Amino acid sequence: MMTDFFLKLRQAGIPVTLTEFLTLLEALSQRVTAHSIEEFYYLARATLVKDERYYDRFDQVFGSHFQGLETLFDEIIGARVPLEWLHKLAELTLSEEDKQWIESLGGWEKLMETFAKRLTEQEGRHQGGNKWIGTAGTSPYGAYGYNPEGIRIGQETSRHRRAVKVWDRREFRNLDDTLELGTRNIKIALRRLRRFAREGAARELDLDDTIRSTARNAGWLELKMVPERHNAVKVLLFLDVGGSMDDHVRVCEELFSAARGEFKHLEYFYFHNMVYEGLWKDNRRRYTEKTATLSVLNTFGHDYKLILVGDATMSPYEITYPGGSVEHFNPEAGDVWLSRLLTAWPHAIWLNPQPQNRWSYIPSIQMVRELMGERMFPLTLEGLEQGIRALQRAR
Amino acid sequence: MSESRFRGTDRYVATDDLMMAVNAAVTLGRPLLVKGEPGTGKTQLAEEVALALNRPFLQWHIKSTTKAQQGLYEYDAVSRLRDSQLGDARVHDIGNYIVKGKLWEAFTTEIQPVLLIDEIDKADIEFPNDLLHELDRMEFFVYETRQVVKARHRPIIIITSNNEKELPDAFLRRCFFHYIRFPDKETMERIVNVHYPNLKKRLLSEALEAFFEIRDVPGLKKRPSTSELLDWIKLLVAEDIPPEALRGDQRKLIPPLYGALLKNEQDVHLFERLLFMSRRKKD
């Protein structure tokens, strides 16, 4: 029974290790609890869960395991609708008139409301058609279909990628800094970042080394200096989210998570495709809680190093024209804003998750690269290393 | 067994899950990592555990410059150099210049002590990793004197973190973990009662009402916490504010002595604006 519980926790995505599980067993054998289920629950939680973010998941797994309720797992994984309903089975294209007709269906609020209602009404898998939740239909709820105000469920990538306007507004994911640094790749990247966090002028007396050198020098005093021990590097991280960045969510999460652990002075902001007058810190509230780029410019000093992460894959209008943004009307063009950023923070690089051999085929990448003064690097280990070297170079 | 169980003290209200976590950590001799909002009594916990279990209490405050080695021992080379110039006889024994750190102290006390490692997230990222072996084995090696310092008893170690940095997984694996949740209304009442046993019932309920109302204001930069509530109540009692002044519907202004609760002028502005708007709605 215990082993099953352990496995279920892992399945639910809680990073539990064998050591912790053994600790729990040890605690049980030492009779820390008085054999009540509540005490056992507290004990198990203190032993197995090391982050309050997982408390909720843990509670659900615990509940389901110890009361025989199996079905709560849906909620844990976050998909209330079974994913196989939404598997891509057919495609659909609509004419302009159809699009306009669908647009008239009502606002966002109403959609969510009906969505909840529909979910309770619906009982089976559905495909096509225009009411139920499923795939390839024109109902506003579902995936792989077309509806300008649709709610997308369980579809990983955007399909109308190159359209100048993004039609369906979806819930953007927050980059999850909780992601484990599992891959060896990112650990190496972490080391690279760390090295650049440790450098500075040698100003502090290194007592140990001075003594050692003096002794080696037969008593002649030899002073040794070391750089002050600090993580003084200040980093501003601007991340592109949503749209074409969906393909790169994983690698960005890993980078973000590594950076969060590494720098004391790390500030991050999100943008979409291109930086304009507003940035945001929380994707769920991106429409209500925007930070003015101007105030960001004024808040952080020149000594911050700027790292932009984005695929720079967009329509050229988004860079060069006022009002070119896919999401809102921007009074000033993206390139104006980008050059402002570069003036404020001369140490800047752009990390691009797109494979480098594709860059030359996408005009917008070329444009951004030019704006950045060639300081665009692929989001790979090698690219990261080059980028960090470029950041360190005096300008 | 019974005397080594922590059940809270007459000054500190511990919830069931917190008690369980402390007792598990005490029984198995592993560190307990405590996180939670600022002002929920993380640091105080260790003191109270020491008091309740009647153990000596040691405190190690971590700063951004603290290194793991400082918790073990430091070799005072400068005073040895000075002594050698003065021809002091002490200079021949290097042991005279080894300054014990908090962890060493904790390892060598007569009775099992409680050691608080406060705000571990303030230190360098390597800090927790550098302590892994010491916390695991409860022993370390002194290079200068070639001696191994071993713990006589595994100290009860309580570590607090404010979540400014992620702690390494290897470190987390060795700890018990507890997140101090913000207390609900009943717990809060118990906490206030413990601190001000003679408080008038009405004042308490009005104050709590106003307090939770402020906490629920969306978008506050710094939400007031338990310690701020306690300060505020202290002020209310000292100024002899009547309970009516805290009433929500009669209140036309922000609560009296709000400075104890709101620590940021933007928050005060925000709160004033919200009050203004709600008043306009009523009129």
XYZ file of C-alpha atoms in Angstrom:
678
model
C 0.000 0.000 0.000
C 2.797 2.400 0.883
C 4.733 1.690 -2.271
C 1.657 2.385 -4.350
C 1.226 5.672 -2.585
C 4.818 6.562 -3.320
C 4.405 5.741 -6.985
C 1.213 7.716 -7.210
C 2.906 10.757 -5.777
C 5.553 10.504 -8.409
C 2.947 10.077 -11.100
C 1.262 13.246 -9.949
C 4.502 15.063 -10.551
C 5.647 15.572 -6.968
C 9.417 15.133 -6.833
C 9.600 12.481 -4.145
C 12.750 10.447 -3.838
C 13.453 7.063 -2.377
C 15.493 8.579 0.464
C 12.527 10.565 1.620
C 10.280 7.565 1.366
C 12.685 5.550 3.499
C 12.748 8.387 6.022
C 8.989 8.145 6.253
C 9.171 4.410 6.867
C 11.833 4.977 9.472
C 9.693 7.560 11.208
C 6.789 5.125 11.190
C 8.885 2.388 12.713
C 10.067 4.805 15.399
C 6.426 5.407 16.232
C 6.412 9.121 15.708
C 2.685 8.955 15.064
C 0.042 7.564 17.330
C -1.581 5.734 14.440
C -4.238 8.214 13.568
C -4.728 8.992 9.936
C -4.368 12.723 10.514
C -1.037 12.416 12.216
C 0.124 10.094 9.521
C -0.941 12.638 6.957
C 1.045 15.412 8.633
C 4.060 13.179 8.997
C 3.943 12.070 5.389
C 3.600 15.620 4.211
C 6.516 16.900 6.272
C 8.670 14.040 5.039
C 7.777 13.804 1.382
C 6.832 17.276 0.228
C 9.523 19.907 0.275
C 7.729 22.752 -1.366
C 4.425 24.348 -0.507
C 3.551 24.468 -4.186
C 3.011 20.732 -4.058
C 0.829 20.728 -0.968
C -2.345 20.829 -2.948
C -1.363 17.969 -5.213
C -0.206 15.972 -2.253
C -3.541 16.449 -0.539
C -5.361 15.153 -3.563
C -3.173 12.114 -3.966
C -3.398 11.372 -0.297
C -7.152 11.659 -0.372
C -7.541 9.473 -3.377
C -5.155 6.824 -2.177
C -6.343 6.458 1.352
C -10.025 6.697 0.705
C -10.102 4.738 -2.476
C -11.142 7.650 -4.617
C -9.240 7.199 -7.838
C -10.771 9.854 -9.999
C -9.260 12.964 -8.490
C -6.240 12.586 -10.681
C -7.827 14.560 -13.433
C -7.694 17.627 -11.323
C -4.110 17.010 -10.392
C -2.943 16.924 -13.912
C -5.028 19.948 -14.636
C -6.997 18.503 -17.493
C -10.600 18.224 -16.555
C -11.439 16.982 -19.997
C -9.779 13.691 -20.984
C -7.079 14.498 -23.460
C -7.894 11.812 -25.973
C -11.112 13.611 -26.763
C -9.070 16.334 -28.170
C -6.655 14.327 -30.196
C -6.193 15.760 -33.536
C -8.357 13.855 -35.973
C -9.466 16.237 -38.605
C -8.789 19.688 -39.809
C -11.036 22.453 -40.818
C -10.811 25.682 -42.684
C -13.437 28.311 -42.732
C -14.378 31.081 -45.059
C -14.283 34.738 -44.051
C -18.061 34.899 -43.538
C -17.950 31.985 -41.172
C -15.277 33.662 -39.151
C -17.351 36.768 -38.744
C -20.385 34.774 -37.798
C -18.486 33.001 -35.067
C -17.101 36.232 -33.718
C -20.591 37.355 -32.884
C -21.067 34.605 -30.331
C -20.365 36.673 -27.242
C -17.630 37.814 -24.902
C -14.986 36.039 -22.896
C -16.897 35.987 -19.622
C -19.857 34.437 -21.254
C -17.702 31.850 -22.896
C -16.230 30.711 -19.592
C -19.650 30.505 -18.070
C -21.082 28.429 -20.850
C -17.935 26.370 -20.874
C -18.490 25.295 -17.296
C -22.113 24.512 -18.045
C -21.274 22.582 -21.181
C -18.727 20.528 -19.295
C -21.310 19.337 -16.850
C -23.828 18.566 -19.572
C -21.531 16.698 -21.842
C -20.781 13.090 -21.226
C -18.998 11.614 -24.187
C -16.226 12.315 -26.629
C -17.104 14.630 -29.419
C -15.674 15.576 -32.727
C -16.829 18.081 -35.297
C -20.162 19.774 -34.893
C -20.705 23.165 -33.362
C -21.825 22.720 -29.809
C -19.985 20.141 -27.758
C -16.423 20.174 -26.545
C -14.227 18.150 -28.832
C -11.955 18.591 -31.766
C -12.188 20.261 -35.145
C -15.563 21.817 -34.678
C -16.732 25.373 -34.650
C -17.885 25.336 -31.063
C -15.912 27.878 -29.073
C -14.751 25.094 -26.767
C -12.191 22.623 -27.937
C -9.121 22.400 -30.039
C -7.876 22.087 -33.595
C -10.879 23.940 -34.790
C -11.525 27.473 -35.595
C -13.335 30.015 -33.530
C -11.948 33.503 -32.990
C -12.869 33.601 -29.352
C -12.424 29.948 -28.662
C -11.090 28.377 -25.539
C -8.400 25.935 -26.387
C -8.086 22.771 -24.382
C -5.163 20.420 -24.551
C -3.796 21.560 -27.847
C -0.121 22.163 -27.610
C 0.793 24.286 -30.542
C -0.788 27.136 -32.329
C -1.911 26.229 -35.806
C -2.519 29.575 -37.337
C 1.051 30.549 -36.679
C 1.898 32.924 -39.441
C -1.303 34.913 -39.478
C -0.626 38.566 -38.905
C -3.270 38.698 -36.212
C -3.541 35.962 -33.648
C -7.148 34.993 -33.739
C -7.723 32.831 -30.820
C -6.899 34.277 -27.529
C -5.814 31.552 -25.205
C -4.599 31.180 -21.731
C -0.899 31.687 -21.716
C 1.132 29.530 -19.480
C 3.328 31.043 -16.862
C 6.837 29.822 -17.203
C 7.161 27.402 -14.389
C 10.294 27.989 -12.406
C 9.478 24.955 -10.312
C 10.703 22.714 -13.034
C 13.366 20.356 -11.869
C 16.786 20.813 -13.272
C 16.847 17.271 -14.393
C 18.806 17.358 -17.572
C 22.516 17.313 -17.585
C 22.512 20.007 -20.215
C 21.022 22.613 -18.011
C 23.285 21.750 -15.154
C 26.215 22.546 -17.356
C 24.541 25.762 -18.414
C 24.061 26.558 -14.774
C 27.759 26.233 -14.195
C 28.431 28.620 -17.018
C 26.100 31.186 -15.547
C 27.673 30.737 -12.173
C 31.116 31.416 -13.476
C 30.019 34.708 -14.809
C 28.386 35.513 -11.533
C 31.634 35.159 -9.660
C 33.880 37.551 -11.439
C 34.925 40.966 -10.303
C 37.912 43.037 -9.293
C 40.422 41.495 -6.875
C 39.993 43.766 -3.906
C 39.874 41.594 -0.854
C 42.887 40.253 1.015
C 43.015 36.502 0.754
C 44.351 35.620 4.156
C 44.816 31.907 3.589
C 46.615 32.363 0.354
C 48.746 35.176 1.758
C 49.874 32.996 4.641
C 50.544 30.074 2.369
C 52.481 32.198 -0.109
C 54.399 33.927 2.677
C 55.387 30.585 4.139
C 56.429 29.343 0.743
C 58.355 32.568 0.291
C 60.418 31.764 3.413
C 58.817 34.437 5.502
C 58.745 37.318 3.028
C 55.333 38.778 3.128
C 53.459 38.220 -0.078
C 50.027 39.695 -0.294
C 47.377 37.857 -2.244
C 44.150 39.397 -3.347
C 40.939 37.741 -4.450
C 37.824 39.067 -6.053
C 35.207 39.856 -3.520
C 32.901 36.958 -3.037
C 29.575 37.954 -4.380
C 26.936 37.287 -6.891
C 26.903 40.894 -7.840
C 25.730 40.352 -11.350
C 22.329 41.855 -11.875
C 20.215 40.332 -14.535
C 17.058 41.414 -16.244
C 15.319 38.606 -18.029
C 12.651 39.393 -20.607
C 10.803 36.340 -21.824
C 8.587 35.986 -24.823
C 5.577 33.813 -24.062
C 2.767 32.385 -26.063
C 2.235 32.091 -29.774
C 5.178 30.653 -31.576
C 7.067 30.318 -28.289
C 4.852 27.375 -27.317
C 7.290 25.052 -29.033
C 10.066 26.225 -26.776
C 8.316 26.359 -23.443
C 10.364 23.571 -21.979
C 13.787 24.971 -22.724
C 12.717 28.407 -21.534
C 11.410 26.978 -18.308
C 14.696 25.288 -17.708
C 16.636 28.441 -18.371
C 14.345 30.455 -16.167
C 14.545 27.979 -13.356
C 18.337 27.886 -13.558
C 18.562 31.665 -13.572
C 16.220 31.978 -10.630
C 18.430 29.751 -8.554
C 21.592 31.464 -9.651
C 21.197 35.192 -9.342
C 20.347 37.222 -6.371
C 19.476 40.226 -8.467
C 17.219 38.724 -11.062
C 14.220 40.566 -12.384
C 12.045 39.037 -15.028
C 9.273 40.304 -17.233
C 7.195 38.761 -19.963
C 6.380 40.134 -23.342
C 4.699 38.814 -26.420
C 6.674 38.634 -29.666
C 8.200 42.078 -29.317
C 8.706 44.547 -26.494
C 6.320 47.494 -26.481
C 5.185 49.982 -23.877
C 3.945 47.373 -21.413
C 5.455 44.298 -19.797
C 3.978 41.976 -17.212
C 5.144 39.731 -14.428
C 2.284 37.291 -14.168
C 0.774 35.719 -17.214
C -2.553 35.018 -15.653
C -3.046 38.690 -14.971
C -1.302 40.020 -18.009
C -4.207 42.148 -19.127
C -4.799 43.777 -15.791
C -1.393 44.134 -14.196
C 0.938 45.615 -16.705
C 4.137 47.406 -15.863
C 5.054 50.320 -18.060
C 8.277 49.609 -19.907
C 9.277 53.180 -19.260
C 9.193 52.673 -15.526
C 11.193 49.465 -15.905
C 13.712 51.476 -17.883
C 13.921 54.005 -15.115
C 13.989 51.530 -12.265
C 16.942 49.347 -13.127
C 20.379 50.832 -13.474
C 22.830 50.551 -16.318
C 24.737 47.839 -14.530
C 21.939 45.362 -15.121
C 22.576 42.889 -17.867
C 19.666 42.320 -20.154
C 18.808 38.910 -21.520
C 15.924 38.752 -23.949
C 14.560 35.330 -24.722
C 12.346 35.017 -27.734
C 12.154 33.364 -31.102
C 11.778 36.708 -32.897
C 9.527 34.924 -35.310
C 6.763 37.303 -36.228
C 5.489 39.503 -38.933
C 7.903 42.342 -39.780
C 5.112 44.835 -39.111
C 5.361 43.986 -35.456
C 8.873 45.349 -35.432
C 8.755 48.364 -37.640
C 5.237 49.827 -37.605
C 3.286 51.583 -34.903
C 0.112 49.582 -34.427
C 1.754 46.453 -35.735
C 1.377 44.404 -32.567
C -0.765 41.294 -32.817
C -2.535 41.953 -29.582
C -3.117 45.618 -29.067
C -2.534 48.963 -30.659
C 1.001 50.094 -29.951
C 1.609 53.794 -30.482
C 5.304 53.286 -31.040
C 6.948 50.594 -33.092
C 8.790 47.662 -31.576
C 12.200 48.697 -32.871
C 11.904 52.036 -31.080
C 11.354 50.253 -27.813
C 14.072 47.740 -28.404
C 16.644 50.432 -29.106
C 15.548 52.224 -25.941
C 16.229 49.064 -23.991
C 19.621 48.736 -25.571
C 20.527 52.299 -24.662
C 19.490 51.766 -21.080
C 21.270 48.449 -20.738
C 24.254 48.292 -23.043
C 25.040 44.770 -21.883
C 22.343 42.878 -23.658
C 21.889 39.676 -25.585
C 19.002 37.982 -27.292
C 18.687 34.232 -26.880
C 16.741 32.570 -29.616
C 15.375 29.054 -29.207
C 14.925 28.679 -32.972
C 17.644 26.534 -34.540
C 20.300 28.774 -35.936
C 20.216 27.327 -39.438
C 16.658 28.577 -39.833
C 17.407 32.144 -38.895
C 18.262 33.321 -42.357
C 14.870 32.235 -43.724
C 12.857 34.312 -41.300
C 13.038 38.036 -42.072
C 11.988 39.177 -38.609
C 14.892 37.294 -37.030
C 17.279 39.095 -39.325
C 15.759 42.417 -38.360
C 15.951 41.794 -34.631
C 19.458 40.526 -35.023
C 20.461 43.706 -36.727
C 18.805 45.771 -34.031
C 20.693 43.799 -31.404
C 23.960 44.483 -33.163
C 24.455 40.801 -34.002
C 24.177 39.859 -30.351
C 21.661 37.121 -30.944
C 22.596 33.634 -29.866
C 20.845 30.296 -30.139
C 19.398 28.961 -26.914
C 21.758 26.043 -26.728
C 24.663 25.395 -24.435
C 27.087 26.724 -26.926
C 24.957 29.742 -27.670
C 24.525 30.447 -23.991
C 28.246 30.345 -23.495
C 28.855 32.726 -26.371
C 26.101 34.987 -25.146
C 27.546 35.155 -21.670
C 30.922 35.986 -23.097
C 29.300 38.782 -25.069
C 27.631 40.039 -21.897
C 30.937 40.204 -20.071
C 32.697 42.103 -22.765
C 33.052 45.763 -21.946
C 31.065 48.021 -24.182
C 9.111 9.927 25.336
C 6.555 12.318 26.705
C 8.997 15.045 27.712
C 10.500 15.121 24.251
C 7.213 15.957 22.575
C 6.510 19.463 21.462
C 2.973 20.719 21.939
C 3.387 24.456 21.687
C 3.885 26.691 24.697
C 1.821 29.184 26.582
C 3.305 31.881 24.364
C 3.188 30.073 21.058
C 0.240 28.447 19.361
C 1.313 25.486 17.255
C -1.053 23.801 14.857
C -1.261 20.007 14.715
C 0.728 19.704 11.551
C 3.493 21.896 12.913
C 3.705 19.797 16.071
C 3.925 16.668 13.992
C 6.725 18.070 11.864
C 8.708 19.195 14.912
C 8.279 15.891 16.673
C 9.270 13.893 13.621
C 12.394 16.003 13.225
C 13.254 15.625 16.910
C 12.714 11.884 16.931
C 14.697 11.145 13.808
C 17.344 13.760 14.472
C 16.985 15.449 11.114
C 16.808 19.143 10.383
C 13.418 20.757 10.027
C 13.044 23.351 7.310
C 10.365 25.939 8.012
C 9.016 28.292 5.380
C 6.143 30.707 5.435
C 5.096 34.284 4.986
C 7.226 36.784 6.872
C 5.881 37.450 10.333
C 4.279 34.071 10.941
C 6.655 33.082 13.691
C 9.257 30.991 11.916
C 12.191 32.222 13.940
C 10.241 32.129 17.138
C 9.423 28.486 16.650
C 12.956 27.357 17.435
C 13.076 29.412 20.607
C 9.793 27.973 21.758
C 10.842 24.433 20.967
C 13.942 24.932 23.086
C 11.822 26.358 25.872
C 9.199 23.632 25.733
C 11.679 20.780 25.639
C 13.976 22.508 28.104
C 17.044 22.523 25.900
C 19.802 25.073 25.423
C 19.156 27.358 22.486
C 21.748 28.337 19.890
C 21.163 30.778 17.094
C 23.045 31.142 13.850
C 21.948 34.088 11.777
C 22.800 33.836 8.130
C 23.778 36.866 6.102
C 24.659 37.184 2.464
C 28.350 36.941 3.343
C 28.092 33.969 5.684
C 30.048 30.919 4.667
C 29.388 27.383 5.777
C 32.861 27.120 7.263
C 32.049 29.868 9.757
C 29.474 27.613 11.336
C 32.097 24.952 11.958
C 35.192 26.896 13.001
C 37.511 29.684 11.934
C 41.250 29.826 12.130
C 42.302 33.181 13.544
C 45.567 33.576 11.688
C 45.937 37.282 12.447
C 46.085 36.932 16.212
C 48.486 34.043 15.846
C 50.719 36.222 13.702
C 50.576 38.965 16.301
C 51.317 36.536 19.127
C 54.305 35.205 17.257
C 55.705 38.718 16.979
C 55.295 39.202 20.696
C 56.832 35.839 21.495
C 53.724 34.515 23.204
C 54.017 30.876 24.195
C 50.481 30.179 23.086
C 51.614 30.433 19.515
C 52.955 26.888 19.460
C 49.560 25.340 19.834
C 47.456 26.012 16.800
C 44.428 24.898 18.732
C 44.511 28.206 20.601
C 43.576 29.990 17.436
C 40.695 27.857 16.354
C 37.483 29.739 17.000
C 34.489 27.491 17.354
C 31.424 28.112 15.247
C 27.798 27.605 16.160
C 27.629 24.113 14.764
C 30.672 23.035 16.737
C 29.112 24.498 19.869
C 25.918 22.622 19.172
C 27.852 19.398 18.705
C 29.605 19.627 22.034
C 26.951 20.782 24.509
C 26.091 18.566 27.466
C 22.420 18.243 26.646
C 20.994 17.985 23.164
C 20.512 21.621 22.094
C 18.186 23.337 19.659
C 20.104 25.067 16.894
C 18.374 27.673 14.778
C 19.842 28.386 11.361
C 17.960 31.537 10.517
C 17.194 32.676 6.973
C 19.340 30.177 5.150
C 18.197 31.566 1.803
C 20.104 34.788 2.411
C 23.444 33.060 1.930
C 25.269 32.099 -1.190
C 23.781 29.339 -3.295
C 26.555 26.969 -2.299
C 25.906 27.405 1.380
C 23.396 24.589 1.905
C 25.479 22.235 -0.210
C 28.539 22.928 1.884
C 26.682 21.820 4.976
C 25.239 18.600 3.560
C 27.798 16.243 5.004
C 27.927 17.971 8.374
C 24.182 17.877 8.832
C 23.955 14.320 7.634
C 26.747 12.749 9.634
C 26.832 15.361 12.356
C 30.610 15.398 12.290
C 33.369 17.348 10.585
C 37.138 17.431 10.335
C 39.359 20.253 11.531
C 42.334 20.468 9.209
C 44.497 22.639 11.409
C 44.421 20.340 14.411
C 43.617 17.119 12.573
C 40.759 16.268 14.821
C 37.322 15.007 14.062
C 34.515 16.804 15.840
C 31.580 14.510 16.391
C 28.216 15.441 17.792
C 27.575 14.084 21.265
C 23.884 14.235 20.543
C 22.324 15.029 17.233
C 21.172 18.596 17.832
C 17.623 19.560 16.962
C 18.194 21.777 13.972
C 15.528 24.179 12.791
C 16.178 26.055 9.574
C 14.091 28.946 8.326
C 13.837 30.231 4.804
C 12.048 33.164 3.232
C 12.041 31.616 -0.185
C 14.381 34.152 -1.727
C 16.314 31.385 -3.351
C 15.545 27.816 -4.222
C 17.375 25.364 -2.037
C 19.209 22.475 -3.664
C 17.368 19.172 -3.892
C 20.078 17.231 -2.119
C 19.671 19.515 0.839
C 15.890 19.288 0.832
C 15.998 15.520 0.772
C 17.666 15.480 4.167
C 15.177 17.756 5.859
C 11.652 17.601 7.099
C 9.636 20.425 5.678
C 6.865 22.528 7.047
C 5.131 25.505 5.539
C 3.536 27.774 8.098
C 0.240 28.701 6.586
C -1.259 32.047 7.376
C -3.509 31.385 10.363
C -7.264 31.329 9.883
C -9.561 33.367 12.081
C -9.869 30.885 14.936
C -6.167 30.224 15.143
C -5.555 33.925 14.991
C -7.907 34.461 17.899
C -6.000 31.883 19.904
C -2.724 33.542 19.030
C -3.929 36.983 20.067
C -5.371 35.527 23.258
C -2.051 34.008 24.142
C -0.403 37.394 23.825
C -3.127 39.616 25.273
C -5.201 37.441 27.571
C -7.183 40.371 28.969
C -8.312 41.838 25.704
C -11.963 42.793 25.481
C -13.882 40.355 23.321
C -15.449 43.016 21.164
C -12.258 44.847 20.479
C -10.642 41.592 19.454
C -13.346 40.587 17.038
C -13.540 44.061 15.502
C -9.801 44.237 15.171
C -9.621 40.818 13.538
C -12.397 41.756 11.188
C -10.601 44.913 10.119
C -7.327 43.036 9.850
C -8.616 40.304 7.572
C -10.417 42.917 5.526
C -7.126 44.687 4.893
C -5.421 41.421 4.093
C -8.049 40.679 1.485
C -7.456 43.909 -0.395
C -6.146 42.774 -3.766
C -2.841 44.094 -4.987
C -1.267 45.094 -1.674
C 2.499 45.198 -1.909
C 3.025 43.936 1.600
C 0.153 42.206 3.285
C 0.137 42.571 7.066
C 1.001 39.407 8.988
C 0.605 38.030 12.458
C 3.384 40.022 14.021
C 1.944 43.212 12.585
C -1.492 42.386 13.930
C -0.020 41.879 17.381
C 1.779 45.224 17.204
C -1.382 46.917 16.085
C -3.451 45.452 18.903
C -0.797 46.551 21.340
C -1.138 50.092 20.021
C -4.932 49.945 20.108
C -4.819 48.900 23.734
C -2.233 51.510 24.611
C -4.236 54.283 22.956
C -7.459 52.944 24.374
C -9.290 52.962 21.064
C -12.963 51.974 21.451
C -14.125 48.946 19.429
C -16.677 51.103 17.602
C -13.927 52.986 15.825
C -12.958 49.804 14.020
C -16.450 49.047 12.744
C -16.527 48.491 9.019
C -19.796 50.223 8.085
C -19.331 53.249 10.305
C -15.758 53.686 9.407
C -15.180 56.537 7.018
C -11.421 56.466 7.133
C -8.722 53.901 7.199
C -8.486 52.170 10.568
C -6.762 54.083 13.355
C -3.023 53.562 13.725
C -2.889 51.873 10.361
C 0.861 52.498 10.265
C 1.334 49.280 12.175
C -0.422 47.310 9.457
C 0.395 49.001 6.180
C 4.090 49.572 5.710
C 4.164 51.131 2.327
C 2.761 54.412 1.106
C 1.439 52.880 -2.103
C -0.568 50.424 -0.041
C -2.013 53.229 2.043
C -3.013 55.087 -1.105
C -4.557 51.996 -2.590
C -6.536 51.338 0.537
C -7.738 54.938 0.722
C -8.843 54.796 -2.868
C -10.782 51.604 -2.333
C -12.530 53.059 0.705
C -13.364 56.175 -1.237
C -14.867 54.137 -4.026
C -16.947 51.966 -1.739
C -18.226 55.074 0.019
C -19.244 56.611 -3.255
C -21.126 53.498 -4.186
C -23.192 53.709 -1.026
C -24.070 57.393 -1.394
